[in-house]
mmCIF file of C-alpha atoms in Angstrom:
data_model
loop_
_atom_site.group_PDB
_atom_site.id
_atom_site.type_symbol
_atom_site.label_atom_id
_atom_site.label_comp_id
_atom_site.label_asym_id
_atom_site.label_seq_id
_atom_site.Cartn_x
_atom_site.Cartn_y
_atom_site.Cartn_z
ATOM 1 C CA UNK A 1 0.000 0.000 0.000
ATOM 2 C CA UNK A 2 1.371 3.599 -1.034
ATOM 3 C CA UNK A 3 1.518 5.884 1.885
ATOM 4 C CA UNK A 4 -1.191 7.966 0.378
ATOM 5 C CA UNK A 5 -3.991 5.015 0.004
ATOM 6 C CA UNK A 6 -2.308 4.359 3.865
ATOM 7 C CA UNK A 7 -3.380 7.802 5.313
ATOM 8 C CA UNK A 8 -6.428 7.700 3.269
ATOM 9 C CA UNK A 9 -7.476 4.278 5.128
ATOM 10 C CA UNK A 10 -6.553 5.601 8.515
ATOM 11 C CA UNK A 11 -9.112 8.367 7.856
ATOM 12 C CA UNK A 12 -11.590 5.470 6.613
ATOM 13 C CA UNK A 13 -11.217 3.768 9.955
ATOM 14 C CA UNK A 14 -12.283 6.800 12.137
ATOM 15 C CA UNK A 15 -15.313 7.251 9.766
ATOM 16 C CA UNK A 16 -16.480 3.672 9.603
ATOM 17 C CA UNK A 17 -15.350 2.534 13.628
ATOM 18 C CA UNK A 18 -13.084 0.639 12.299
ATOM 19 C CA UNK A 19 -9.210 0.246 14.282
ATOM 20 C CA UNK A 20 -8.085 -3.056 12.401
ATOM 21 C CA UNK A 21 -6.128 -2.041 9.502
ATOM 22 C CA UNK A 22 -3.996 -0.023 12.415
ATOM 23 C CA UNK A 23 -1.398 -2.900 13.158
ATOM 24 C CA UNK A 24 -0.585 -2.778 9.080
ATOM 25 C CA UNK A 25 -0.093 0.817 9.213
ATOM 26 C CA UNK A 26 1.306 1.538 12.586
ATOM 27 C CA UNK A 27 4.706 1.258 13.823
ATOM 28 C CA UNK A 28 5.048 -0.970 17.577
ATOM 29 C CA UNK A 29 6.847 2.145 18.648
ATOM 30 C CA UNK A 30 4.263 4.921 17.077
ATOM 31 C CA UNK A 31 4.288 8.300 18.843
ATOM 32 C CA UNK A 32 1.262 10.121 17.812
ATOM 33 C CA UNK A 33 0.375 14.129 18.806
ATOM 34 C CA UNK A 34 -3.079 15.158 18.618
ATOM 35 C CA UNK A 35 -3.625 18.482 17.796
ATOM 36 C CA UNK A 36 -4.994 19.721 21.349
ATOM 37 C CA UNK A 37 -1.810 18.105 23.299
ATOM 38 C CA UNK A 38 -1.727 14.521 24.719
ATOM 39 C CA UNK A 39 -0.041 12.107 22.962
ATOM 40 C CA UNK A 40 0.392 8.253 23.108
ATOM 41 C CA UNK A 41 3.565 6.030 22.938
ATOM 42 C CA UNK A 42 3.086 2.686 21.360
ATOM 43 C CA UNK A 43 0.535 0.689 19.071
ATOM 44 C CA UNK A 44 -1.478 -0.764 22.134
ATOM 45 C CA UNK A 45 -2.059 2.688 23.642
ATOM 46 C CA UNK A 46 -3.427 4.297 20.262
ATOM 47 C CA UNK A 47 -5.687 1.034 20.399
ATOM 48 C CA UNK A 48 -7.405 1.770 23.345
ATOM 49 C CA UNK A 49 -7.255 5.759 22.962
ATOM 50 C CA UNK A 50 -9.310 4.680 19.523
ATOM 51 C CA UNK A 51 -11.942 2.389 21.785
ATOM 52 C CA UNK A 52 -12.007 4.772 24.174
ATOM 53 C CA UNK A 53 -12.987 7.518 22.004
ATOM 54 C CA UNK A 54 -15.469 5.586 19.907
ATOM 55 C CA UNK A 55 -17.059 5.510 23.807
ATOM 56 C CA UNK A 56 -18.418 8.652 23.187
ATOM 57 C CA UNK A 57 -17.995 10.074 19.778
ATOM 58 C CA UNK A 58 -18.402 9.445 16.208
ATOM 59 C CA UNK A 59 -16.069 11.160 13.252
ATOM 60 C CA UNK A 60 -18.787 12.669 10.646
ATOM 61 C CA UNK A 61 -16.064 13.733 8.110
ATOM 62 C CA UNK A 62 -12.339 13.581 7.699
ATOM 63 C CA UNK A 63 -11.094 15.095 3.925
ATOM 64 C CA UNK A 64 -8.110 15.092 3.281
ATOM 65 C CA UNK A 65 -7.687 18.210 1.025
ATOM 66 C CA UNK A 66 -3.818 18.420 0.034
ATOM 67 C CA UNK A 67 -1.508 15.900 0.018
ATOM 68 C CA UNK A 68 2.503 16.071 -0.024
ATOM 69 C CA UNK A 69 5.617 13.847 0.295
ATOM 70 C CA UNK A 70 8.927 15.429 1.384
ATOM 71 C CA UNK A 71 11.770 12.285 2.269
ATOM 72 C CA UNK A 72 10.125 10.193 4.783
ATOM 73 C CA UNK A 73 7.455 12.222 5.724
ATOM 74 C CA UNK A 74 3.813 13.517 4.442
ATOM 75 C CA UNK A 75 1.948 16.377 4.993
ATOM 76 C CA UNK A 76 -1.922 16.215 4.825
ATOM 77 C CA UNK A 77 -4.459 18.866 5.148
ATOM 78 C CA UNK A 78 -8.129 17.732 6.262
ATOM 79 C CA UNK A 79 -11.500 19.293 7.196
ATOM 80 C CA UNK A 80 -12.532 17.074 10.621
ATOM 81 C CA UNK A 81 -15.908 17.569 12.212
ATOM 82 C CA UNK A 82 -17.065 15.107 14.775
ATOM 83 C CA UNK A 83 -20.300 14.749 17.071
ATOM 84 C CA UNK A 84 -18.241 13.959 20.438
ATOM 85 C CA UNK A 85 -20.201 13.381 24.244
ATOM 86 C CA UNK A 86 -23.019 15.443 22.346
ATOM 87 C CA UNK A 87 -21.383 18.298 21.246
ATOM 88 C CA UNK A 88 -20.576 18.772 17.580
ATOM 89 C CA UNK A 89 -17.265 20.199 16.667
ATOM 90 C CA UNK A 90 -15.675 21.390 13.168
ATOM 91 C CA UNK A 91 -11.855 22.394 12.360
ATOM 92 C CA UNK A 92 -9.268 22.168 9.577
ATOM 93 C CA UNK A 93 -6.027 21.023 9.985
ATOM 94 C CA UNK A 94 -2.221 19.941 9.000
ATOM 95 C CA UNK A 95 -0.760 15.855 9.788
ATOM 96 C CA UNK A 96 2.740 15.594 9.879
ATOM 97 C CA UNK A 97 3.288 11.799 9.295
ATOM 98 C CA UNK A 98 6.902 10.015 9.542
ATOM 99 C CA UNK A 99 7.575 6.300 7.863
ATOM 100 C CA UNK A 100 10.046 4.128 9.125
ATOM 101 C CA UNK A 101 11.971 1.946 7.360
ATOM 102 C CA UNK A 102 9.530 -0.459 6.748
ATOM 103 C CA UNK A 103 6.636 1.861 5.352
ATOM 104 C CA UNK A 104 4.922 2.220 8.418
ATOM 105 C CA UNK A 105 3.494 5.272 10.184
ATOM 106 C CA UNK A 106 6.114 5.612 13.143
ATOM 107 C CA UNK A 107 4.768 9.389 14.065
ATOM 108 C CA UNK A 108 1.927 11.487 13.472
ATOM 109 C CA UNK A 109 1.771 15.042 14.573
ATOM 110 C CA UNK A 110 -1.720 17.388 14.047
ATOM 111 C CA UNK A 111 -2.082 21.044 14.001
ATOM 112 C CA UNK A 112 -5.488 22.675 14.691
ATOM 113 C CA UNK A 113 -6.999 25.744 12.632
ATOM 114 C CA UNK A 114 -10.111 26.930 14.021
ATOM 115 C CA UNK A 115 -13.182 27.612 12.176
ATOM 116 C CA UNK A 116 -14.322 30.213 11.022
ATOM 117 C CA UNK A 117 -11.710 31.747 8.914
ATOM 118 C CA UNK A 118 -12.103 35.555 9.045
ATOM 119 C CA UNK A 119 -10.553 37.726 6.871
ATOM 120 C CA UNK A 120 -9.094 41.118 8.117
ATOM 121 C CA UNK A 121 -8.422 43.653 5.835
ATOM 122 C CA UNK A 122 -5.664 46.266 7.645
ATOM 123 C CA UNK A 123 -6.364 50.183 6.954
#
């Protein structure tokens, strides 16, 4: 699998409930940052972070908008908007993802951009 079809079946996963295409893609050793702070060490702990989360919320869209490969890394934008505990939430953002040696997703780092955009037009 190319890394792009990769990333794009991560996504998939989060929309459809889905974790078990995550040992293919995932590194043992995976560090991954969301984009509001904590982070997990290690396949298992992204495992239950994932069936934790589906506890309470459901991902209504993840696109991935741009798409870029730079050495062993990839850079995705995405639109995200979930319906989490009740509460619906929408924001864009950036994914930093790292490959290791063997193709896999070793570390994933999100950036937030909060919605709406507003332009300001300086005097």
């Amino acid at each position: 699998m190319d890394r792009k079809t990769m990333i794009q079946s991560y996504f998939e996963s989060w929309l459809i409930q889905d974790r078990t295409i995550w040992p293919e893609i995932f590194s043992n050793d995976i560090t991954y940052y969301e984009c509001y702070g904590p982070y997990y060490r290690g396949l298992e702990q992204i495992l239950k972070w994932f069936d934790e989360w589906m506890r309470f919320g459901k991902v209504i869209v993840w696109d991935i908008h741009d798409y870029m490969e730079c050495g062993n890394k990839s850079i995705v934008t995405w639109y995200f908007q979930t319906l989490y505990d009740g509460d619906e939430d929408a924001f864009e953002g950036v994914s930093l993802i790292t490959f290791d040696e063997f193709g896999r997703i070793c570390e994933v780092r999100e950036y937030q951009s909060t919605l709406p955009h507003v332009e300001i037009t300086m005097k």
